[in-house]
Amino acid sequence: MYKSKITGVGHYVPENVVTNNDLAQHIETSDEWITERTGIKERRWVKEGDSNTTSAMGLKASKMAIENAGISKDDIDFIVFATLSPDYYFPGPGVLLQRDLGIKEVGALDVRNQCSGFVYAISVADQFIKTGMYKNILVVGAELHSPGLDKTTRGRGVSIIFGDGAGAVILQRSDDESGILSTHLHSEGQHAEELCLIGPATNRWVDKIMEANDPTDISYYPYMNGNFVFKHAVTRFAEVIVEALQQNKVRPEDIDMLIPHQANLRISQFIQRKMGLSDDQVYNNIMRYGNTTAASIPIALSEALQEGKIKKGDLVCMAAFGSGFTWASALMRW
Ligand code: UT7
């Protein structure tokens, strides 16, 4: 059986910075409230008319990852694209990326696992490499949240959290000891409606919605039962990290870098305390980007590498929790 490893990483965030004070201009909120509850100071939101679609941001991150890996785009033999905010209802963004990269007709798979999407995507790609089916897989997480958020006071519990951006990695067949050690995936659909965006959907036909023309219908906006999600997040994050450690017979102190999905700085800090990790064992950049869902881990990984915080031989853990609920982890030897 082969092994896979990340050999190139890239990310892209839109230029437009939106601070908490900017939001407080048109939402009843404050920098104090947002900072205290989430740790977020600013996020990137595309400007109206911007050409940065989900797949376009994914393309920019992908080009950086390809260059960083030192391969040609023509070496890519499969694409896995994770997002909850695709350009179109269908087809998914994987094929758009294949087209816009201008590469041969390789397979393109879309992953719909929200905040856990990137770790799920890595796990899928890892299996393809392990079996020998593919050698160079482009794995992308990209999100364009801002156009779909309720930016009024009504939506403040959700809209202040999310940001736009993209991250990508090249997962390659490994010829040494480094690479992915294990991945762990979970779901609990019982809580699907606690963090969701309901309509329009196949059980809510567009003609019926248009006919109702109901201004109180907020089902087009993401909904989150914040407290409930928070409580589940802290439990599941810790569980799935411990699962990865136990499987590989290592301890929390062996982790060189934990890259948690950037859901809320308070969640990351809670996990850090629970696992007894030091500040330099956990990477956070939610302060600058907010929660970018499937993009948050590859953006954080890319920045951690740029800052020299991950070195060859390090034990790196990625972990995520989110809508579904779904949660997942991946442990790697860098
Ligand atoms: O990435 C996927 C997973 N997502 C998560 O893990 C997120 C989990 N949840 C959270 O991060 C937190 O629940 C939030 C940051 C979303 C909210 O924080 P909270 O401490 O749970 O606040 P809350 O929803 O309990 O609201 C407390 C109060 C409410 O007012 P009352 O009812 O006490 O008068 C809200 O109306 O804060 C109010 N509030 C706000 N106030 C100012 C809610 N949003 C805001 C806001 N600014 N943006």
PDB file of C-alpha atoms in Angstrom, residues 9-125:
ATOM      1  CA  VAL A   9       0.164  24.363  -0.228  1.00  0.00           C
ATOM      2  CA  GLY A  10      -1.491  27.591  -1.379  1.00  0.00           C
ATOM      3  CA  HIS A  11      -4.174  30.028  -0.363  1.00  0.00           C
ATOM      4  CA  TYR A  12      -6.014  33.095  -1.534  1.00  0.00           C
ATOM      5  CA  VAL A  13      -8.214  35.608   0.250  1.00  0.00           C
ATOM      6  CA  PRO A  14     -10.038  38.544  -1.349  1.00  0.00           C
ATOM      7  CA  GLU A  15      -8.446  41.978  -0.825  1.00  0.00           C
ATOM      8  CA  ASN A  16     -11.456  43.640   0.772  1.00  0.00           C
ATOM      9  CA  VAL A  17     -11.043  43.721   4.579  1.00  0.00           C
ATOM     10  CA  VAL A  18     -14.204  44.119   6.670  1.00  0.00           C
ATOM     11  CA  THR A  19     -13.542  44.969  10.315  1.00  0.00           C
ATOM     12  CA  ASN A  20     -15.917  44.498  13.229  1.00  0.00           C
ATOM     13  CA  ASN A  21     -16.346  48.262  13.336  1.00  0.00           C
ATOM     14  CA  ASP A  22     -17.351  48.222   9.656  1.00  0.00           C
ATOM     15  CA  LEU A  23     -20.089  45.713  10.513  1.00  0.00           C
ATOM     16  CA  ALA A  24     -21.256  47.794  13.456  1.00  0.00           C
ATOM     17  CA  GLN A  25     -22.134  50.558  10.965  1.00  0.00           C
ATOM     18  CA  HIS A  26     -25.181  48.610   9.755  1.00  0.00           C
ATOM     19  CA  ILE A  27     -25.697  45.801  12.294  1.00  0.00           C
ATOM     20  CA  GLU A  28     -26.419  46.193  16.013  1.00  0.00           C
ATOM     21  CA  THR A  29     -23.155  44.712  17.161  1.00  0.00           C
ATOM     22  CA  SER A  30     -19.770  45.876  18.408  1.00  0.00           C
ATOM     23  CA  ASP A  31     -16.087  45.096  18.136  1.00  0.00           C
ATOM     24  CA  GLU A  32     -16.152  44.174  21.850  1.00  0.00           C
ATOM     25  CA  TRP A  33     -18.974  41.639  21.466  1.00  0.00           C
ATOM     26  CA  ILE A  34     -17.487  39.962  18.389  1.00  0.00           C
ATOM     27  CA  THR A  35     -13.951  39.889  19.824  1.00  0.00           C
ATOM     28  CA  GLU A  36     -15.051  38.525  23.177  1.00  0.00           C
ATOM     29  CA  ARG A  37     -17.331  35.783  21.789  1.00  0.00           C
ATOM     30  CA  THR A  38     -15.340  34.743  18.706  1.00  0.00           C
ATOM     31  CA  GLY A  39     -11.851  36.300  18.689  1.00  0.00           C
ATOM     32  CA  ILE A  40     -12.555  37.627  15.180  1.00  0.00           C
ATOM     33  CA  LYS A  41     -11.283  41.158  14.433  1.00  0.00           C
ATOM     34  CA  GLU A  42     -11.774  41.225  10.655  1.00  0.00           C
ATOM     35  CA  ARG A  43     -12.703  39.051   7.697  1.00  0.00           C
ATOM     36  CA  ARG A  44     -12.418  39.238   3.891  1.00  0.00           C
ATOM     37  CA  TRP A  45     -15.649  39.769   1.984  1.00  0.00           C
ATOM     38  CA  VAL A  46     -15.655  40.162  -1.788  1.00  0.00           C
ATOM     39  CA  LYS A  47     -17.030  43.455  -3.069  1.00  0.00           C
ATOM     40  CA  GLU A  48     -20.196  43.402  -5.132  1.00  0.00           C
ATOM     41  CA  GLY A  49     -19.348  42.738  -8.780  1.00  0.00           C
ATOM     42  CA  ASP A  50     -16.046  41.111  -7.811  1.00  0.00           C
ATOM     43  CA  SER A  51     -14.946  38.258 -10.105  1.00  0.00           C
ATOM     44  CA  ASN A  52     -13.928  36.117  -7.122  1.00  0.00           C
ATOM     45  CA  THR A  53     -16.345  33.224  -7.297  1.00  0.00           C
ATOM     46  CA  THR A  54     -15.728  30.130  -5.174  1.00  0.00           C
ATOM     47  CA  SER A  55     -14.051  28.326  -8.082  1.00  0.00           C
ATOM     48  CA  ALA A  56     -12.054  31.445  -9.065  1.00  0.00           C
ATOM     49  CA  MET A  57     -10.613  31.732  -5.552  1.00  0.00           C
ATOM     50  CA  GLY A  58     -10.004  27.961  -5.593  1.00  0.00           C
ATOM     51  CA  LEU A  59      -8.099  28.428  -8.864  1.00  0.00           C
ATOM     52  CA  LYS A  60      -5.815  31.077  -7.351  1.00  0.00           C
ATOM     53  CA  ALA A  61      -5.074  28.928  -4.299  1.00  0.00           C
ATOM     54  CA  SER A  62      -4.516  25.911  -6.569  1.00  0.00           C
ATOM     55  CA  LYS A  63      -1.990  27.720  -8.767  1.00  0.00           C
ATOM     56  CA  MET A  64       0.005  28.626  -5.660  1.00  0.00           C
ATOM     57  CA  ALA A  65      -0.149  25.026  -4.367  1.00  0.00           C
ATOM     58  CA  ILE A  66       0.971  23.636  -7.746  1.00  0.00           C
ATOM     59  CA  GLU A  67       3.911  26.037  -7.871  1.00  0.00           C
ATOM     60  CA  ASN A  68       4.750  25.328  -4.234  1.00  0.00           C
ATOM     61  CA  ALA A  69       4.795  21.576  -4.952  1.00  0.00           C
ATOM     62  CA  GLY A  70       7.106  22.144  -7.915  1.00  0.00           C
ATOM     63  CA  ILE A  71       4.907  20.167 -10.282  1.00  0.00           C
ATOM     64  CA  SER A  72       3.157  21.064 -13.517  1.00  0.00           C
ATOM     65  CA  LYS A  73      -0.625  21.435 -13.576  1.00  0.00           C
ATOM     66  CA  ASP A  74      -0.552  18.632 -16.150  1.00  0.00           C
ATOM     67  CA  ASP A  75       0.760  16.255 -13.480  1.00  0.00           C
ATOM     68  CA  ILE A  76      -2.552  16.487 -11.608  1.00  0.00           C
ATOM     69  CA  ASP A  77      -4.539  13.320 -12.077  1.00  0.00           C
ATOM     70  CA  PHE A  78      -7.573  14.050  -9.872  1.00  0.00           C
ATOM     71  CA  ILE A  79      -9.361  16.984  -8.223  1.00  0.00           C
ATOM     72  CA  VAL A  80     -11.289  16.971  -4.954  1.00  0.00           C
ATOM     73  CA  PHE A  81     -13.118  20.229  -4.220  1.00  0.00           C
ATOM     74  CA  ALA A  82     -14.772  20.898  -0.852  1.00  0.00           C
ATOM     75  CA  THR A  83     -17.243  23.739  -0.425  1.00  0.00           C
ATOM     76  CA  LEU A  84     -20.691  24.582   0.929  1.00  0.00           C
ATOM     77  CA  SER A  85     -20.939  27.632  -1.339  1.00  0.00           C
ATOM     78  CA  PRO A  86     -20.548  26.320  -4.903  1.00  0.00           C
ATOM     79  CA  ASP A  87     -20.718  28.687  -7.898  1.00  0.00           C
ATOM     80  CA  TYR A  88     -23.770  26.800  -9.155  1.00  0.00           C
ATOM     81  CA  TYR A  89     -26.399  24.509  -7.663  1.00  0.00           C
ATOM     82  CA  PHE A  90     -24.959  22.115 -10.245  1.00  0.00           C
ATOM     83  CA  PRO A  91     -22.456  21.301 -11.653  1.00  0.00           C
ATOM     84  CA  GLY A  92     -20.093  21.525  -8.694  1.00  0.00           C
ATOM     85  CA  PRO A  93     -16.923  23.637  -8.700  1.00  0.00           C
ATOM     86  CA  GLY A  94     -14.544  20.700  -9.306  1.00  0.00           C
ATOM     87  CA  VAL A  95     -15.276  20.675 -13.030  1.00  0.00           C
ATOM     88  CA  LEU A  96     -15.013  24.475 -13.223  1.00  0.00           C
ATOM     89  CA  LEU A  97     -11.569  24.218 -11.699  1.00  0.00           C
ATOM     90  CA  GLN A  98     -10.569  21.502 -14.182  1.00  0.00           C
ATOM     91  CA  ARG A  99     -11.721  23.786 -17.004  1.00  0.00           C
ATOM     92  CA  ASP A 100     -10.109  26.966 -15.663  1.00  0.00           C
ATOM     93  CA  LEU A 101      -6.809  25.269 -14.906  1.00  0.00           C
ATOM     94  CA  GLY A 102      -6.833  24.143 -18.540  1.00  0.00           C
ATOM     95  CA  ILE A 103      -5.814  20.583 -17.746  1.00  0.00           C
ATOM     96  CA  LYS A 104      -6.697  17.255 -19.338  1.00  0.00           C
ATOM     97  CA  GLU A 105      -9.986  15.489 -18.578  1.00  0.00           C
ATOM     98  CA  VAL A 106      -9.130  14.229 -15.098  1.00  0.00           C
ATOM     99  CA  GLY A 107     -11.839  13.252 -12.614  1.00  0.00           C
ATOM    100  CA  ALA A 108     -13.264  16.009 -10.416  1.00  0.00           C
ATOM    101  CA  LEU A 109     -15.146  15.216  -7.233  1.00  0.00           C
ATOM    102  CA  ASP A 110     -17.102  17.644  -5.063  1.00  0.00           C
ATOM    103  CA  VAL A 111     -17.253  17.151  -1.311  1.00  0.00           C
ATOM    104  CA  ARG A 112     -20.214  18.531   0.650  1.00  0.00           C
ATOM    105  CA  ASN A 113     -19.171  18.337   4.269  1.00  0.00           C
ATOM    106  CA  GLN A 114     -19.158  22.008   5.232  1.00  0.00           C
ATOM    107  CA  CYS A 115     -16.589  22.884   7.920  1.00  0.00           C
ATOM    108  CA  SER A 116     -15.203  19.336   7.873  1.00  0.00           C
ATOM    109  CA  GLY A 117     -15.105  19.367   4.067  1.00  0.00           C
ATOM    110  CA  PHE A 118     -11.384  19.819   3.694  1.00  0.00           C
ATOM    111  CA  VAL A 119     -10.448  16.997   6.075  1.00  0.00           C
ATOM    112  CA  TYR A 120     -13.010  14.730   4.390  1.00  0.00           C
ATOM    113  CA  ALA A 121     -11.504  15.709   1.010  1.00  0.00           C
ATOM    114  CA  ILE A 122      -7.996  14.903   2.227  1.00  0.00           C
ATOM    115  CA  SER A 123      -9.210  11.538   3.460  1.00  0.00           C
ATOM    116  CA  VAL A 124     -10.817  10.735   0.094  1.00  0.00           C
ATOM    117  CA  ALA A 125      -7.677  11.767  -1.785  1.00  0.00           C
TER     118      ALA A 125
END
